[in-house]
Amino acid sequence: MSTSTQTQSTQAPSLRTGDVAIYFAMGIVFGIVLIFSEVVSWFRIQEMFRFQSFHMYGIIGSAVAVAAVSIQVLKRTNARTIRGETITISDKPWNKGTNQLLGGIVFGLGWGLLGACPGPIYALIGAGITPLIVGLFAALLGALTYGHLKPKLPH
Amino acid sequence: MDLFATAWPWYVAGPIIGLMVPTLLLLTGKAFGISSSLKHTCAATLPTKAEYFQYDWRASGLWNLVFVAGILVGGVIAVQVLGGGGPTGISDATQTDLRALGLVDFSGLVPPELFSWSSLTTPAGFVAIVIGGFLVGFGARYAGGCTSGHAIMGLASLQLPSLIAVIGFFIGGLTTTYFLLPLIL
């Protein structure tokens, strides 16, 4: 192999070229599913919070069920990644649940207004709902603000 | 291409989303989640001194940024190539409720009364897009995850913190639906 510093300096050690294609392709599939399942629709989120259709509950519920069974199968078979690495599912950080509850409420207030959680924000921008670009920058500002206030917030 | 002629029912879309979790684990060992992309973007682009953003974002976050770029391109393909993004098939009850709030255009994925460039300068549009977006970003990071990381990945791996976060999502969402939206619309 040649020792070109140009290519080496831009390559992060943990992100292999083949993996980039996998993440990108999975993102595309996820984006298409989000649009065709109408999960990205502001109207569907309102319908969900008004308990007027099973649609969103069916999607989240069946996604959780399929993912839960899959995880159990992976655990019990001690499955490894295609590269032979062990699969570890780390526990979510846990203190008293304060940050999950308070952060969850703040997120929910925003989810109801914006009608989109982070994944759908990207899909909606791709779908041509360009004002969501402003929504994305607002979300980035929110994350930035949290990062600065974190030491002062109850967790 | 019958598959793309109509919206997908929940029992098609839900299991596909659920299968993203083991697929990601088997191919690369990563845990499904999206809102950390917001953190990584801040860490990658801004010269901030906050401890929260002091980490190797290339090592832990670059994959997530590639993933969300894919979601955006997926949105383009779904609409431009596959013809998705038409009117949402919501229930009559929801339409009636939203009409009572003054939202009458159901021809797209979002109400144009709130989500258009001209509406950004109206109080309702500003609150929905800017305040809504800010709260989504702030809350997701405070809670340590969003719908994908907590509601799907977290609940599926039986995490108590995720259950608490999802309960919080609904307390907030119901408050917006029944108190905030009638105030701003």
Coordinates of C-alpha atoms in Angstrom, one line a residue:
Chain A
M1 CA 0.0 0.0 0.0
S2 CA 1.2 3.5 -0.7
T3 CA 1.7 5.8 2.2
S4 CA -0.2 8.8 0.9
T5 CA -0.8 11.1 3.8
Q6 CA -3.7 12.8 1.9
T7 CA -6.0 9.8 2.1
Q8 CA -4.9 8.8 5.6
S9 CA -5.6 12.1 7.3
T10 CA -9.2 12.2 6.2
Q11 CA -9.9 8.6 7.2
A12 CA -11.2 8.0 10.8
P13 CA -9.9 4.7 12.1
S14 CA -13.3 3.4 13.3
L15 CA -15.2 4.1 10.1
R16 CA -14.3 1.7 7.4
T17 CA -15.1 2.5 3.8
G18 CA -17.4 -0.5 3.5
D19 CA -19.2 0.6 6.6
V20 CA -19.9 4.0 5.1
A21 CA -21.9 2.3 2.3
I22 CA -23.8 0.2 4.9
Y23 CA -24.8 3.2 7.0
F24 CA -25.7 5.2 4.0
A25 CA -27.8 2.5 2.4
M26 CA -29.6 1.8 5.7
G27 CA -30.3 5.5 6.1
I28 CA -31.9 5.5 2.6
V29 CA -34.1 2.5 3.4
F30 CA -35.1 4.1 6.8
G31 CA -35.9 7.4 5.0
I32 CA -38.1 5.7 2.5
V33 CA -39.9 3.7 5.2
L34 CA -40.5 6.9 7.2
I35 CA -42.1 8.6 4.2
F36 CA -44.2 5.7 3.0
S37 CA -45.4 4.8 6.5
E38 CA -46.4 8.4 7.0
V39 CA -44.4 8.5 10.2
V40 CA -43.0 11.8 9.1
S41 CA -46.5 13.3 8.7
W42 CA -47.3 16.1 11.2
F43 CA -50.9 14.9 10.9
R44 CA -50.0 11.4 12.0
I45 CA -48.3 12.7 15.1
Q46 CA -51.4 14.7 16.0
E47 CA -53.6 11.6 15.3
M48 CA -51.4 9.7 17.7
F49 CA -51.5 12.2 20.5
R50 CA -55.3 12.4 20.1
F51 CA -55.5 8.5 20.2
Q52 CA -57.6 8.5 17.0
S53 CA -55.8 5.8 15.1
F54 CA -53.8 2.7 15.8
H55 CA -51.4 3.4 13.0
M56 CA -48.5 5.0 14.9
Y57 CA -48.9 2.7 17.9
G58 CA -48.9 -0.3 15.5
I59 CA -45.7 0.9 13.9
I60 CA -43.8 1.6 17.1
G61 CA -45.3 -1.4 18.9
S62 CA -44.4 -3.9 16.1
A63 CA -41.0 -2.3 15.6
V64 CA -40.3 -2.8 19.3
A65 CA -41.6 -6.4 19.3
V66 CA -39.5 -7.3 16.2
A67 CA -36.4 -5.6 17.6
A68 CA -36.9 -7.2 21.1
V69 CA -37.2 -10.7 19.7
S70 CA -34.2 -10.1 17.4
I71 CA -32.0 -8.9 20.3
Q72 CA -32.9 -11.9 22.4
V73 CA -32.0 -14.2 19.5
L74 CA -28.7 -12.4 19.0
K75 CA -28.0 -12.6 22.8
R76 CA -28.9 -16.3 23.2
T77 CA -26.9 -17.4 20.1
N78 CA -23.9 -15.2 21.2
A79 CA -24.1 -13.8 17.7
R80 CA -21.1 -11.8 16.4
T81 CA -20.9 -9.1 13.7
I82 CA -20.0 -10.1 10.2
R83 CA -16.4 -9.3 11.1
G84 CA -16.5 -11.6 14.1
E85 CA -16.7 -8.9 16.7
T86 CA -18.8 -9.5 19.8
I87 CA -22.1 -7.6 20.0
T88 CA -22.6 -5.6 23.1
I89 CA -25.7 -3.7 23.9
S90 CA -24.8 -1.3 26.6
D91 CA -27.3 -0.2 29.3
K92 CA -28.7 3.3 29.1
P93 CA -27.1 5.5 31.8
W94 CA -29.3 5.4 34.9
N95 CA -29.3 7.7 37.9
K96 CA -32.7 8.4 39.3
G97 CA -34.5 8.8 36.0
T98 CA -34.8 12.6 36.5
N99 CA -33.1 13.5 33.2
Q100 CA -35.1 10.9 31.3
L101 CA -38.4 12.2 32.7
L102 CA -37.6 15.9 32.4
G103 CA -35.8 15.6 29.1
G104 CA -38.6 13.3 27.8
I105 CA -41.2 15.9 28.7
V106 CA -39.3 18.7 26.9
F107 CA -38.8 16.4 23.9
G108 CA -42.5 15.6 23.9
L109 CA -43.5 19.3 24.0
G110 CA -41.3 19.8 20.9
W111 CA -42.4 16.6 19.2
G112 CA -46.1 17.8 19.3
L113 CA -45.2 21.2 17.9
L114 CA -42.7 20.2 15.2
G115 CA -44.6 17.0 14.5
A116 CA -41.2 15.3 13.8
C117 CA -38.6 13.6 15.9
P118 CA -35.0 13.8 14.7
G119 CA -35.1 11.0 12.1
P120 CA -38.2 12.5 10.3
I121 CA -36.6 15.9 10.3
Y122 CA -33.9 14.7 7.9
A123 CA -36.5 12.7 5.8
L124 CA -38.8 15.8 5.6
I125 CA -36.0 18.0 4.4
G126 CA -35.2 15.4 1.7
A127 CA -38.9 15.3 0.9
G128 CA -38.8 19.0 0.0
I129 CA -40.3 20.4 3.2
T130 CA -37.5 23.0 3.3
P131 CA -38.6 25.1 6.3
L132 CA -37.6 22.0 8.3
I133 CA -34.0 23.1 7.6
V134 CA -34.7 25.9 10.1
G135 CA -36.2 23.3 12.4
L136 CA -33.0 21.2 12.2
F137 CA -30.9 24.3 13.0
A138 CA -33.2 25.0 16.0
A139 CA -32.7 21.4 17.1
L140 CA -28.9 21.7 16.8
L141 CA -29.2 24.9 18.9
G142 CA -31.2 23.0 21.4
A143 CA -28.6 20.2 21.7
L144 CA -25.8 22.9 21.9
T145 CA -27.7 24.7 24.7
Y146 CA -28.2 21.4 26.6
G147 CA -24.5 20.7 26.3
H148 CA -23.7 24.0 28.0
L149 CA -26.3 23.8 30.6
K150 CA -25.8 20.1 31.5
P151 CA -23.7 20.7 34.6
K152 CA -26.5 22.9 36.0
L153 CA -29.5 20.6 35.2
P154 CA -30.9 17.9 37.5
H155 CA -30.0 14.4 36.3
Chain B
M1 CA -44.2 -0.9 -8.4
D2 CA -47.4 -1.6 -6.5
L3 CA -45.5 -1.3 -3.3
F4 CA -45.1 2.4 -3.7
A5 CA -48.7 3.1 -5.0
T6 CA -50.1 3.7 -1.5
A7 CA -49.0 4.4 2.0
W8 CA -47.7 1.3 3.9
P9 CA -49.8 -0.1 6.7
W10 CA -48.3 -0.3 10.2
Y11 CA -47.7 -4.1 10.0
V12 CA -45.4 -3.6 7.0
A13 CA -43.5 -0.5 8.2
G14 CA -43.2 -1.4 11.9
P15 CA -41.4 -4.7 11.4
I16 CA -39.0 -3.2 8.7
I17 CA -38.1 -0.5 11.2
G18 CA -37.7 -3.2 13.9
L19 CA -35.4 -5.2 11.7
M20 CA -33.1 -2.2 11.3
V21 CA -31.9 -2.9 14.9
P22 CA -30.5 -6.4 14.4
T23 CA -29.3 -5.6 10.9
L24 CA -27.2 -2.7 12.3
L25 CA -25.9 -4.9 15.2
L26 CA -25.0 -7.8 12.9
L27 CA -23.3 -5.7 10.2
T28 CA -21.5 -3.2 12.3
G29 CA -22.3 -3.6 16.0
K30 CA -23.9 -0.2 16.4
A31 CA -27.0 0.6 18.5
F32 CA -29.9 2.1 16.6
G33 CA -30.4 5.8 17.4
I34 CA -30.6 9.2 15.7
S35 CA -30.6 12.1 18.1
S36 CA -26.9 11.8 18.9
S37 CA -26.3 13.0 15.4
L38 CA -27.3 16.5 16.8
K39 CA -24.5 16.2 19.4
H40 CA -22.0 15.0 16.9
T41 CA -22.8 17.8 14.5
C42 CA -22.2 20.4 17.2
A43 CA -19.0 18.7 18.3
A44 CA -17.8 18.5 14.7
T45 CA -18.6 22.0 13.6
L46 CA -18.4 24.3 16.6
P47 CA -15.5 25.5 18.6
T48 CA -17.3 25.0 21.9
K49 CA -15.6 24.5 25.2
A50 CA -18.4 22.6 27.0
E51 CA -17.3 19.3 28.3
Y52 CA -20.3 17.6 26.7
F53 CA -18.8 18.1 23.3
Q54 CA -15.2 17.1 24.1
Y55 CA -14.8 13.7 22.6
D56 CA -13.6 12.0 19.4
W57 CA -16.7 12.6 17.3
R58 CA -15.0 10.9 14.3
A59 CA -14.6 7.7 16.2
S60 CA -18.0 7.6 17.9
G61 CA -20.2 9.7 15.8
L62 CA -19.2 9.8 12.1
W63 CA -21.3 6.6 11.4
N64 CA -24.4 8.4 12.7
L65 CA -23.8 11.4 10.5
V66 CA -23.5 9.1 7.4
F67 CA -26.7 7.3 8.5
V68 CA -28.8 10.6 8.8
A69 CA -27.4 11.8 5.5
G70 CA -28.8 8.5 4.1
I71 CA -32.2 9.3 5.7
L72 CA -32.2 12.7 3.9
V73 CA -31.4 11.1 0.6
G74 CA -34.1 8.4 1.3
G75 CA -36.6 11.3 1.7
V76 CA -35.5 12.6 -1.7
I77 CA -35.8 9.2 -3.4
A78 CA -39.2 8.5 -1.7
V79 CA -40.7 11.6 -3.1
Q80 CA -38.8 12.3 -6.4
V81 CA -38.4 8.8 -7.6
L82 CA -41.1 6.7 -5.9
G83 CA -43.9 9.3 -5.8
G84 CA -44.5 9.3 -2.0
G85 CA -45.3 12.3 0.2
G86 CA -48.9 12.8 -0.8
P87 CA -51.9 13.4 1.4
T88 CA -51.7 11.6 4.8
G89 CA -54.6 9.1 5.3
I90 CA -55.5 10.4 8.8
S91 CA -58.8 9.6 10.5
D92 CA -61.9 11.8 10.1
A93 CA -61.9 12.5 13.8
T94 CA -58.4 14.0 13.6
Q95 CA -59.3 16.1 10.5
T96 CA -62.4 17.4 12.4
D97 CA -60.2 18.4 15.4
L98 CA -57.6 20.1 13.3
R99 CA -60.2 22.0 11.2
A100 CA -61.6 23.3 14.4
L101 CA -58.1 24.7 15.1
G102 CA -58.0 26.4 11.7
L103 CA -55.9 23.9 9.8
V104 CA -57.7 23.0 6.6
D105 CA -55.0 21.9 4.0
F106 CA -54.4 18.1 4.3
S107 CA -52.8 17.7 0.8
G108 CA -49.2 17.1 2.1
L109 CA -47.1 15.7 5.0
V110 CA -47.3 18.9 7.0
P111 CA -49.9 21.7 7.4
P112 CA -48.8 24.6 5.1
E113 CA -50.4 27.0 7.6
L114 CA -47.4 26.2 10.0
F115 CA -44.7 24.8 7.8
S116 CA -43.9 27.2 5.0
W117 CA -41.2 29.9 4.7
S118 CA -43.9 32.6 4.9
S119 CA -45.3 31.1 8.1
L120 CA -41.9 31.3 9.8
T121 CA -42.6 35.0 10.5
T122 CA -46.0 34.3 12.0
P123 CA -46.2 33.5 15.8
A124 CA -47.7 30.0 15.2
G125 CA -45.2 29.1 12.5
F126 CA -42.3 30.4 14.5
V127 CA -43.4 28.4 17.6
A128 CA -44.0 25.2 15.7
I129 CA -40.7 25.3 13.7
V130 CA -38.2 27.2 15.8
I131 CA -39.4 26.6 19.4
G132 CA -40.5 23.0 18.5
G133 CA -37.2 22.2 16.9
F134 CA -35.3 23.7 19.8
L135 CA -37.3 21.6 22.4
V136 CA -36.8 18.5 20.3
G137 CA -33.0 18.9 20.2
F138 CA -32.7 20.0 23.8
G139 CA -35.1 17.4 25.2
A140 CA -33.7 14.5 23.2
R141 CA -30.2 15.1 24.5
Y142 CA -31.4 15.8 28.0
A143 CA -33.3 12.5 28.0
G144 CA -30.4 10.7 26.3
G145 CA -32.3 9.6 23.2
C146 CA -35.3 10.2 21.1
T147 CA -38.0 8.0 19.5
S148 CA -35.4 5.7 17.9
G149 CA -32.9 5.4 20.7
H150 CA -35.4 5.2 23.6
A151 CA -38.8 4.1 22.2
I152 CA -37.5 1.5 19.8
M153 CA -33.9 0.5 20.7
G154 CA -34.3 1.2 24.5
L155 CA -37.7 -0.5 25.0
A156 CA -36.7 -3.5 22.8
S157 CA -33.6 -4.0 25.0
L158 CA -35.8 -3.7 28.2
Q159 CA -34.2 -0.5 29.5
L160 CA -36.1 1.1 32.4
P161 CA -34.7 4.6 31.6
S162 CA -36.2 4.3 28.1
L163 CA -39.6 3.5 29.5
I164 CA -39.4 6.6 31.7
A165 CA -38.3 8.7 28.7
V166 CA -41.2 7.5 26.6
I167 CA -43.7 8.3 29.4
G168 CA -42.1 11.8 29.4
F169 CA -42.5 12.0 25.6
F170 CA -46.2 11.5 26.0
I171 CA -46.7 13.9 28.9
G172 CA -45.0 16.5 26.7
G173 CA -46.8 15.6 23.5
L174 CA -50.3 15.5 25.2
T175 CA -49.6 18.9 26.8
T176 CA -48.7 20.4 23.4
T177 CA -51.7 18.8 21.7
Y178 CA -54.3 19.9 24.2
F179 CA -52.9 23.1 25.7
L180 CA -50.2 24.7 23.5
L181 CA -51.6 24.1 20.0
P182 CA -55.0 25.7 20.9
L183 CA -53.1 28.7 22.3
I184 CA -50.9 29.3 19.2
L185 CA -53.4 28.5 16.5

